[in-house]
Coordinates of N, CA and C in Angstrom, one line a residue:
X1 N 124.1 116.5 110.0 CA 122.7 116.9 109.7 C 121.9 115.6 109.3
X2 N 120.7 115.5 109.7 CA 119.9 114.3 109.4 C 119.6 114.3 107.9
X3 N 119.5 113.1 107.4 CA 119.2 112.9 106.0 C 117.7 112.8 105.8
X4 N 116.9 112.8 106.9 CA 115.5 112.7 106.8 C 114.9 114.0 106.2
X5 N 114.0 113.9 105.3 CA 113.3 115.1 104.7 C 111.8 114.8 104.6
X6 N 111.1 115.7 105.2 CA 109.6 115.6 105.1 C 109.1 116.2 103.8
X7 N 108.6 115.5 102.9 CA 108.3 116.0 101.6 C 106.9 116.6 101.5
X8 N 106.1 116.5 102.6 CA 104.7 117.0 102.6 C 104.8 118.6 102.7
X9 N 104.0 119.3 102.0 CA 104.0 120.7 102.0 C 102.6 121.2 102.5
X10 N 102.7 122.2 103.4 CA 101.5 122.8 104.0 C 101.5 124.3 103.9
X11 N 100.3 124.9 103.8 CA 100.2 126.3 103.9 C 100.5 126.7 105.3
X12 N 101.5 127.6 105.5 CA 102.0 127.9 106.8 C 100.9 128.6 107.6
X13 N 100.2 129.6 107.0 CA 99.2 130.3 107.7 C 98.1 129.5 108.2
X14 N 97.5 128.6 107.3 CA 96.4 127.7 107.7 C 96.9 126.7 108.7
X15 N 98.1 126.2 108.6 CA 98.6 125.2 109.5 C 98.7 125.9 110.9
X16 N 99.2 127.1 111.0 CA 99.4 127.8 112.3 C 98.0 128.1 112.9
X17 N 97.0 128.4 112.1 CA 95.7 128.7 112.7 C 95.1 127.4 113.3
X18 N 95.2 126.3 112.6 CA 94.7 125.0 113.1 C 95.5 124.6 114.3
X19 N 96.8 124.8 114.2 CA 97.7 124.4 115.4 C 97.2 125.1 116.6
X20 N 96.9 126.4 116.6 CA 96.5 127.2 117.7 C 95.1 126.6 118.3
X21 N 94.3 126.2 117.4 CA 93.0 125.6 117.9 C 93.3 124.3 118.6
X22 N 94.2 123.5 118.1 CA 94.5 122.2 118.7 C 95.1 122.5 120.1
X23 N 96.0 123.5 120.2 CA 96.6 123.9 121.4 C 95.5 124.2 122.5
X24 N 94.5 124.9 122.0 CA 93.4 125.3 122.9 C 92.6 124.1 123.4
X25 N 92.4 123.1 122.5 CA 91.7 121.9 122.8 C 92.4 121.1 123.9
X26 N 93.7 121.0 123.7 CA 94.6 120.2 124.6 C 94.5 120.8 126.0
X27 N 94.6 122.2 126.0 CA 94.5 122.9 127.3 C 93.1 122.7 127.9
X28 N 92.0 122.7 127.1 CA 90.7 122.6 127.7 C 90.4 121.3 128.3
X29 N 91.0 120.2 127.7 CA 90.7 118.9 128.3 C 91.6 118.6 129.5
X30 N 92.4 119.6 129.9 CA 93.1 119.4 131.1 C 94.6 119.0 131.0
X31 N 95.1 118.9 129.8 CA 96.5 118.5 129.7 C 97.5 119.6 129.8
X32 N 98.7 119.3 130.0 CA 99.8 120.3 130.1 C 100.5 120.4 128.8
X33 N 100.3 121.5 128.1 CA 100.7 121.7 126.8 C 102.3 121.8 126.7
X34 N 102.9 122.2 127.8 CA 104.3 122.3 127.8 C 105.1 121.0 128.2
X35 N 104.3 120.0 128.4 CA 104.9 118.7 128.6 C 105.7 118.2 127.4
X36 N 106.8 117.6 127.5 CA 107.7 117.3 126.4 C 107.0 116.5 125.3
X37 N 106.2 115.5 125.7 CA 105.5 114.7 124.7 C 104.5 115.5 123.9
X38 N 104.0 116.6 124.4 CA 103.0 117.4 123.7 C 103.4 118.7 123.0
X39 N 104.7 119.0 123.2 CA 105.2 120.2 122.6 C 104.9 120.4 121.1
X40 N 105.1 119.4 120.4 CA 104.8 119.5 118.9 C 103.5 118.9 118.5
X41 N 102.7 118.4 119.4 CA 101.5 117.7 119.1 C 100.5 118.7 118.3
X42 N 100.3 119.9 118.7 CA 99.4 120.8 118.0 C 99.8 120.9 116.5
X43 N 101.0 121.1 116.2 CA 101.5 121.2 114.8 C 101.3 119.9 114.1
X44 N 101.6 118.8 114.8 CA 101.5 117.5 114.1 C 100.0 117.2 113.8
X45 N 99.1 117.5 114.8 CA 97.7 117.3 114.6 C 97.2 118.2 113.5
X46 N 97.6 119.4 113.4 CA 97.2 120.3 112.3 C 97.6 119.8 110.9
X47 N 98.8 119.3 110.8 CA 99.3 118.7 109.5 C 98.5 117.4 109.2
X48 N 98.3 116.6 110.2 CA 97.5 115.4 110.0 C 96.1 115.7 109.5
X49 N 95.4 116.7 110.1 CA 94.1 117.1 109.6 C 94.1 117.6 108.2
X50 N 95.1 118.4 107.9 CA 95.2 118.9 106.5 C 95.4 117.8 105.5
X51 N 96.3 116.8 105.9 CA 96.5 115.6 105.0 C 95.2 114.8 104.9
X52 N 94.5 114.6 106.0 CA 93.3 113.7 105.9 C 92.1 114.4 105.3
X53 N 92.2 115.7 105.0 CA 91.1 116.3 104.3 C 91.6 117.0 103.0
X54 N 92.7 116.5 102.4 CA 93.2 117.1 101.2 C 92.3 116.9 100.0
X55 N 91.3 116.0 100.1 CA 90.4 115.7 99.0 C 89.6 116.9 98.6
X56 N 89.4 117.9 99.5 CA 88.7 119.1 99.1 C 89.4 119.9 98.0
X57 N 90.7 119.7 97.9 CA 91.5 120.5 96.9 C 91.8 119.7 95.7
X58 N 91.2 118.5 95.5 CA 91.4 117.6 94.4 C 90.1 117.4 93.6
X59 N 90.3 117.2 92.3 CA 89.1 117.0 91.4 C 89.2 115.6 90.9
X60 N 88.3 114.7 91.3 CA 88.3 113.3 90.9 C 88.0 113.2 89.4
X61 N 87.1 114.0 88.8 CA 86.8 113.8 87.4 C 88.1 114.2 86.5
X62 N 88.8 115.2 87.0 CA 90.1 115.5 86.2 C 91.1 114.4 86.3
X63 N 91.1 113.7 87.4 CA 92.0 112.5 87.5 C 91.6 111.4 86.6
X64 N 90.3 111.1 86.5 CA 89.9 110.1 85.6 C 90.1 110.5 84.1
X65 N 89.8 111.8 83.8 CA 90.0 112.2 82.4 C 91.5 112.2 81.9
X66 N 92.4 112.2 82.9 CA 93.8 112.2 82.5 C 94.3 110.9 82.0
X67 N 93.5 109.8 82.2 CA 93.9 108.5 81.7 C 92.8 107.7 81.2
X68 N 92.0 108.3 80.3 CA 90.9 107.6 79.6 C 91.4 107.3 78.1
X69 N 91.1 106.1 77.7 CA 91.6 105.6 76.4 C 90.5 104.9 75.7
X70 N 90.4 105.1 74.4 CA 89.5 104.4 73.5 C 89.8 102.9 73.4
X71 N 88.9 102.1 73.6 CA 89.1 100.6 73.6 C 87.8 99.9 73.4
X72 N 87.9 98.8 72.6 CA 86.7 98.1 72.3 C 86.3 97.1 73.3
X73 N 87.1 96.8 74.3 CA 86.8 95.9 75.4 C 85.4 96.3 76.0
X74 N 84.5 95.3 76.2 CA 83.2 95.7 76.7 C 82.7 94.7 77.8
X75 N 83.7 94.0 78.5 CA 83.3 93.1 79.6 C 83.6 93.8 80.9
X76 N 83.2 93.2 82.0 CA 83.4 93.8 83.3 C 84.8 94.0 83.7
X77 N 85.1 95.2 84.2 CA 86.5 95.5 84.8 C 86.3 95.7 86.3
X78 N 87.0 95.0 87.1 CA 86.9 95.1 88.6 C 88.2 95.4 89.2
X79 N 88.2 96.4 90.1 CA 89.3 96.6 91.0 C 88.7 96.5 92.4
X80 N 89.2 95.5 93.1 CA 88.6 95.2 94.4 C 89.7 95.4 95.5
X81 N 89.2 95.4 96.8 CA 90.0 95.5 97.9 C 90.9 96.7 97.9
X82 N 90.3 97.9 97.5 CA 91.0 99.2 97.6 C 90.9 99.7 99.0
X83 N 92.0 99.8 99.6 CA 92.0 100.3 101.0 C 91.5 101.8 101.0
X84 N 90.7 102.1 102.0 CA 90.3 103.5 102.2 C 90.3 103.9 103.7
X85 N 90.6 105.1 103.9 CA 90.6 105.7 105.2 C 89.9 107.1 105.1
X86 N 89.0 107.3 106.0 CA 88.2 108.5 106.0 C 87.9 109.0 107.4
X87 N 87.3 110.2 107.5 CA 86.9 110.7 108.8 C 85.4 110.9 108.8
X88 N 84.7 110.3 109.8 CA 83.3 110.4 110.0 C 83.0 111.9 110.3
X89 N 82.0 112.5 109.6 CA 81.8 113.9 109.8 C 81.0 114.2 111.1
X90 N 80.4 113.1 111.7 CA 79.7 113.3 112.9 C 80.6 113.5 114.2
X91 N 81.6 112.7 114.2 CA 82.5 112.7 115.4 C 84.0 113.0 115.0
X92 N 84.3 113.1 113.7 CA 85.6 113.3 113.2 C 86.6 112.2 113.7
X93 N 86.0 111.0 113.8 CA 86.8 109.8 114.1 C 87.0 109.0 112.8
X94 N 88.0 108.2 112.7 CA 88.3 107.5 111.4 C 87.2 106.4 111.2
X95 N 87.0 106.1 109.9 CA 86.4 104.9 109.5 C 87.3 104.3 108.3
X96 N 87.4 103.0 108.2 CA 88.4 102.5 107.3 C 87.9 101.1 106.8
X97 N 88.3 100.7 105.7 CA 87.9 99.5 105.1 C 88.4 99.3 103.7
X98 N 87.5 98.7 102.8 CA 87.8 98.5 101.5 C 86.7 98.8 100.5
X99 N 87.1 99.3 99.4 CA 86.1 99.6 98.3 C 86.3 98.6 97.2
X100 N 85.2 98.2 96.5 CA 85.3 97.4 95.4 C 84.5 98.1 94.2
X101 N 85.2 98.3 93.1 CA 84.6 99.0 92.0 C 84.6 98.2 90.7
X102 N 83.5 98.3 90.0 CA 83.5 97.6 88.7 C 82.8 98.6 87.7
X103 N 83.2 98.4 86.4 CA 82.5 99.1 85.4 C 82.5 98.3 84.1
X104 N 81.6 98.5 83.2 CA 81.6 97.9 81.9 C 81.8 99.0 80.9
X105 N 82.9 98.9 80.2 CA 83.3 100.0 79.3 C 82.2 100.2 78.1
X106 N 82.2 101.4 77.7 CA 81.3 101.7 76.5 C 82.1 102.5 75.5
X107 N 83.2 101.9 75.1 CA 84.1 102.5 74.1 C 85.3 103.2 74.7
X108 N 85.4 103.3 76.0 CA 86.5 103.9 76.7 C 86.8 103.1 78.0
X109 N 88.1 103.0 78.3 CA 88.6 102.4 79.6 C 89.4 103.5 80.3
X110 N 89.7 103.3 81.6 CA 90.4 104.2 82.3 C 91.6 103.5 83.0
X111 N 92.7 104.2 83.1 CA 93.9 103.6 83.8 C 93.5 103.0 85.1
X112 N 93.9 101.8 85.4 CA 93.4 101.1 86.6 C 93.8 101.9 87.9
X113 N 95.0 102.5 87.9 CA 95.4 103.2 89.1 C 94.5 104.4 89.5
X114 N 93.7 104.9 88.5 CA 92.9 106.1 88.7 C 91.7 105.8 89.6
X115 N 91.3 104.5 89.6 CA 90.1 104.2 90.4 C 90.4 104.3 91.9
X116 N 91.6 103.7 92.4 CA 92.0 104.0 93.8 C 92.2 105.4 94.1
X117 N 92.7 106.2 93.1 CA 93.0 107.6 93.3 C 91.7 108.3 93.6
X118 N 90.6 108.0 92.9 CA 89.4 108.8 93.1 C 88.7 108.4 94.4
X119 N 88.9 107.1 94.8 CA 88.5 106.7 96.2 C 89.1 107.6 97.2
X120 N 90.4 107.8 97.1 CA 91.2 108.7 98.0 C 90.7 110.1 98.0
X121 N 90.4 110.6 96.8 CA 89.9 112.0 96.7 C 88.7 112.2 97.6
X122 N 87.7 111.3 97.4 CA 86.5 111.5 98.2 C 86.6 111.0 99.6
X123 N 87.5 110.1 99.9 CA 87.7 109.6 101.3 C 88.4 110.6 102.1
X124 N 89.3 111.4 101.5 CA 90.0 112.4 102.2 C 89.2 113.7 102.4
X125 N 88.0 113.5 103.0 CA 87.1 114.6 103.3 C 86.3 114.2 104.6
X126 N 85.6 115.1 105.2 CA 84.7 114.7 106.2 C 83.5 114.0 105.6
X127 N 83.2 112.7 106.0 CA 82.3 111.9 105.2 C 81.3 111.1 106.0
X128 N 80.3 110.6 105.3 CA 79.5 109.5 105.8 C 79.7 108.4 104.7
X129 N 79.7 107.2 105.1 CA 80.0 106.1 104.1 C 79.0 106.1 103.0
X130 N 77.7 106.4 103.3 CA 76.7 106.4 102.2 C 77.0 107.4 101.1
X131 N 77.4 108.6 101.5 CA 77.7 109.6 100.5 C 79.0 109.3 99.8
X132 N 80.0 108.8 100.5 CA 81.2 108.4 99.8 C 81.0 107.4 98.7
X133 N 80.1 106.4 99.0 CA 79.7 105.4 98.0 C 79.1 106.1 96.7
X134 N 78.2 107.0 97.0 CA 77.5 107.7 95.9 C 78.4 108.6 95.1
X135 N 79.3 109.3 95.8 CA 80.3 110.2 95.1 C 81.2 109.4 94.1
X136 N 81.7 108.3 94.6 CA 82.6 107.5 93.7 C 81.8 107.0 92.5
X137 N 80.6 106.5 92.8 CA 79.8 105.9 91.8 C 79.4 106.9 90.7
X138 N 79.0 108.1 91.2 CA 78.5 109.1 90.2 C 79.7 109.7 89.4
X139 N 80.9 109.9 90.1 CA 82.0 110.4 89.3 C 82.4 109.5 88.2
X140 N 82.5 108.2 88.4 CA 82.8 107.3 87.3 C 81.8 107.2 86.3
X141 N 80.5 107.2 86.7 CA 79.4 107.1 85.7 C 79.3 108.4 84.9
X142 N 79.5 109.5 85.4 CA 79.3 110.8 84.7 C 80.6 111.1 83.8
X143 N 81.8 110.7 84.3 CA 83.0 111.0 83.6 C 83.3 110.0 82.5
X144 N 83.2 108.7 82.8 CA 83.6 107.7 81.9 C 82.5 107.3 81.0
X145 N 81.3 107.5 81.4 CA 80.0 107.2 80.7 C 80.1 105.7 80.2
X146 N 80.3 104.8 81.2 CA 80.3 103.4 80.8 C 78.9 102.8 80.7
X147 N 78.8 101.5 80.3 CA 77.5 100.9 80.3 C 76.9 100.7 81.7
X148 N 77.8 100.6 82.6 CA 77.3 100.4 84.0 C 78.5 100.6 85.0
X149 N 78.1 100.9 86.2 CA 79.1 101.0 87.3 C 78.6 100.4 88.6
X150 N 79.4 99.8 89.4 CA 79.1 99.3 90.7 C 80.1 99.6 91.7
X151 N 79.7 100.0 92.9 CA 80.6 100.3 94.0 C 80.1 99.6 95.3
X152 N 80.9 98.9 96.0 CA 80.6 98.4 97.3 C 81.7 98.8 98.2
X153 N 81.3 99.3 99.4 CA 82.3 99.7 100.4 C 82.0 98.9 101.7
X154 N 83.0 98.3 102.3 CA 82.9 97.6 103.6 C 83.8 98.4 104.5
X155 N 83.3 98.9 105.7 CA 84.1 99.7 106.6 C 83.8 99.5 108.0
X156 N 84.8 99.7 108.9 CA 84.6 99.7 110.3 C 84.7 101.2 110.8
X157 N 83.9 101.6 111.7 CA 83.8 102.9 112.1 C 84.2 103.1 113.6
X158 N 85.2 103.9 113.8 CA 85.7 104.1 115.2 C 84.7 104.7 116.1
X159 N 83.8 105.5 115.5 CA 82.8 106.1 116.4 C 81.8 105.1 117.0
X160 N 81.7 103.9 116.3 CA 81.0 102.8 116.9 C 81.8 101.9 117.8
X161 N 83.1 101.9 117.5 CA 84.0 100.9 118.2 C 84.6 101.5 119.5
X162 N 84.9 102.8 119.5 CA 85.5 103.5 120.6 C 84.6 104.2 121.6
X163 N 83.4 104.6 121.1 CA 82.5 105.3 121.9 C 81.0 104.8 121.5
X164 N 80.0 105.4 122.1 CA 78.7 105.0 121.8 C 78.4 103.5 122.1
X165 N 78.0 102.7 121.1 CA 77.7 101.3 121.4 C 78.9 100.4 121.6
X166 N 80.1 100.9 121.2 CA 81.3 100.2 121.5 C 81.3 98.7 121.0
X167 N 80.9 98.6 119.7 CA 80.9 97.2 119.1 C 82.1 97.1 118.2
X168 N 83.1 96.4 118.6 CA 84.4 96.3 117.9 C 84.4 95.5 116.6
X169 N 83.4 94.6 116.5 CA 83.5 93.7 115.3 C 82.4 94.0 114.2
X170 N 81.8 95.2 114.4 CA 80.7 95.5 113.4 C 81.4 96.1 112.1
X171 N 80.8 95.7 111.0 CA 81.2 96.2 109.7 C 80.0 96.8 109.0
X172 N 80.1 97.9 108.4 CA 79.0 98.5 107.6 C 79.3 98.4 106.1
X173 N 78.3 97.9 105.4 CA 78.4 97.7 103.9 C 77.4 98.6 103.2
X174 N 77.9 99.3 102.3 CA 77.1 100.2 101.4 C 77.4 99.8 99.9
X175 N 76.4 100.0 99.1 CA 76.5 99.6 97.7 C 75.7 100.6 96.8
X176 N 76.2 100.7 95.6 CA 75.5 101.5 94.6 C 75.7 101.0 93.2
X177 N 74.7 101.1 92.4 CA 74.7 100.5 91.0 C 74.1 101.5 90.0
X178 N 74.7 101.5 88.8 CA 74.2 102.4 87.7 C 74.2 101.5 86.5
X179 N 73.3 101.9 85.6 CA 73.3 101.3 84.2 C 73.0 99.8 84.3
X180 N 73.9 99.0 83.6 CA 73.7 97.6 83.4 C 73.8 96.8 84.7
X181 N 74.3 97.4 85.7 CA 74.4 96.7 87.0 C 73.1 96.7 87.7
X182 N 72.1 97.3 87.2 CA 70.7 97.2 87.8 C 70.1 95.8 87.4
X183 N 70.7 95.2 86.3 CA 70.2 93.9 86.0 C 70.8 92.9 87.0
X184 N 69.9 92.0 87.5 CA 70.2 91.1 88.6 C 71.4 90.2 88.2
X185 N 71.4 89.7 87.0 CA 72.5 88.8 86.5 C 73.8 89.5 86.6
X186 N 73.9 90.7 86.1 CA 75.2 91.4 86.1 C 75.6 91.8 87.5
X187 N 74.7 92.2 88.3 CA 75.0 92.6 89.7 C 75.5 91.4 90.5
X188 N 74.8 90.2 90.3 CA 75.2 89.0 91.0 C 76.6 88.5 90.6
X189 N 76.9 88.7 89.3 CA 78.3 88.3 88.8 C 79.3 89.2 89.5
X190 N 79.1 90.5 89.6 CA 80.0 91.4 90.3 C 80.1 91.0 91.8
X191 N 79.0 90.8 92.5 CA 79.1 90.4 93.9 C 79.8 89.1 94.1
X192 N 79.6 88.2 93.2 CA 80.3 86.9 93.3 C 81.8 87.0 93.2
X193 N 82.2 87.9 92.2 CA 83.6 88.1 91.9 C 84.3 88.8 93.0
X194 N 83.7 89.8 93.7 CA 84.4 90.5 94.7 C 84.5 89.7 96.0
X195 N 83.6 88.7 96.1 CA 83.7 87.8 97.3 C 84.6 86.6 97.2
X196 N 85.0 86.4 95.9 CA 85.9 85.2 95.7 C 87.4 85.6 95.9
X197 N 88.2 84.6 96.1 CA 89.6 84.7 96.2 C 90.2 83.9 95.1
X198 N 90.5 84.6 94.0 CA 91.1 83.9 92.8 C 92.5 83.6 93.0
X199 N 93.0 82.4 92.6 CA 94.4 82.1 92.8 C 95.2 82.3 91.5

């Protein structure tokens, strides 16, 4: 018996329903669904879609609240180069890149691992990059209530790279700021720090 165990869990009824839809799509584009390489593709695709959209079942604010601590530190906290992978809601093709998040505490800090977690919560949905930026920003601002929050996302979109204009080297950057990051000096410090490579 193989020692391999798949630890992911899926609702069987929902998985089967999505599987049947993928089977129909494969047939409609002209492929042979009984070909060896495609026998398990509808099920794999169904599970992949459920995994890539699991953010609908997660609550980002609850994740942040699970690791908030009172602390007097009141300088900028930055977590940068957070990998993100999402699906464009217009074509359901991937976009991927990095998020950079900063906040200035106002009596409370949050466990650093929770910031990448909330990026994943919002990224694992059908998205546009602009909304993703705003959702991350607003969640931190409303839950942690810091002096200020900043979010910058840099991403490449497969809908631009594989189809349409087919520009392989284009990168889209979105940003959002709340509170003290509306001050030019604070915002510029953040932008300088995320663009630097500290040794």
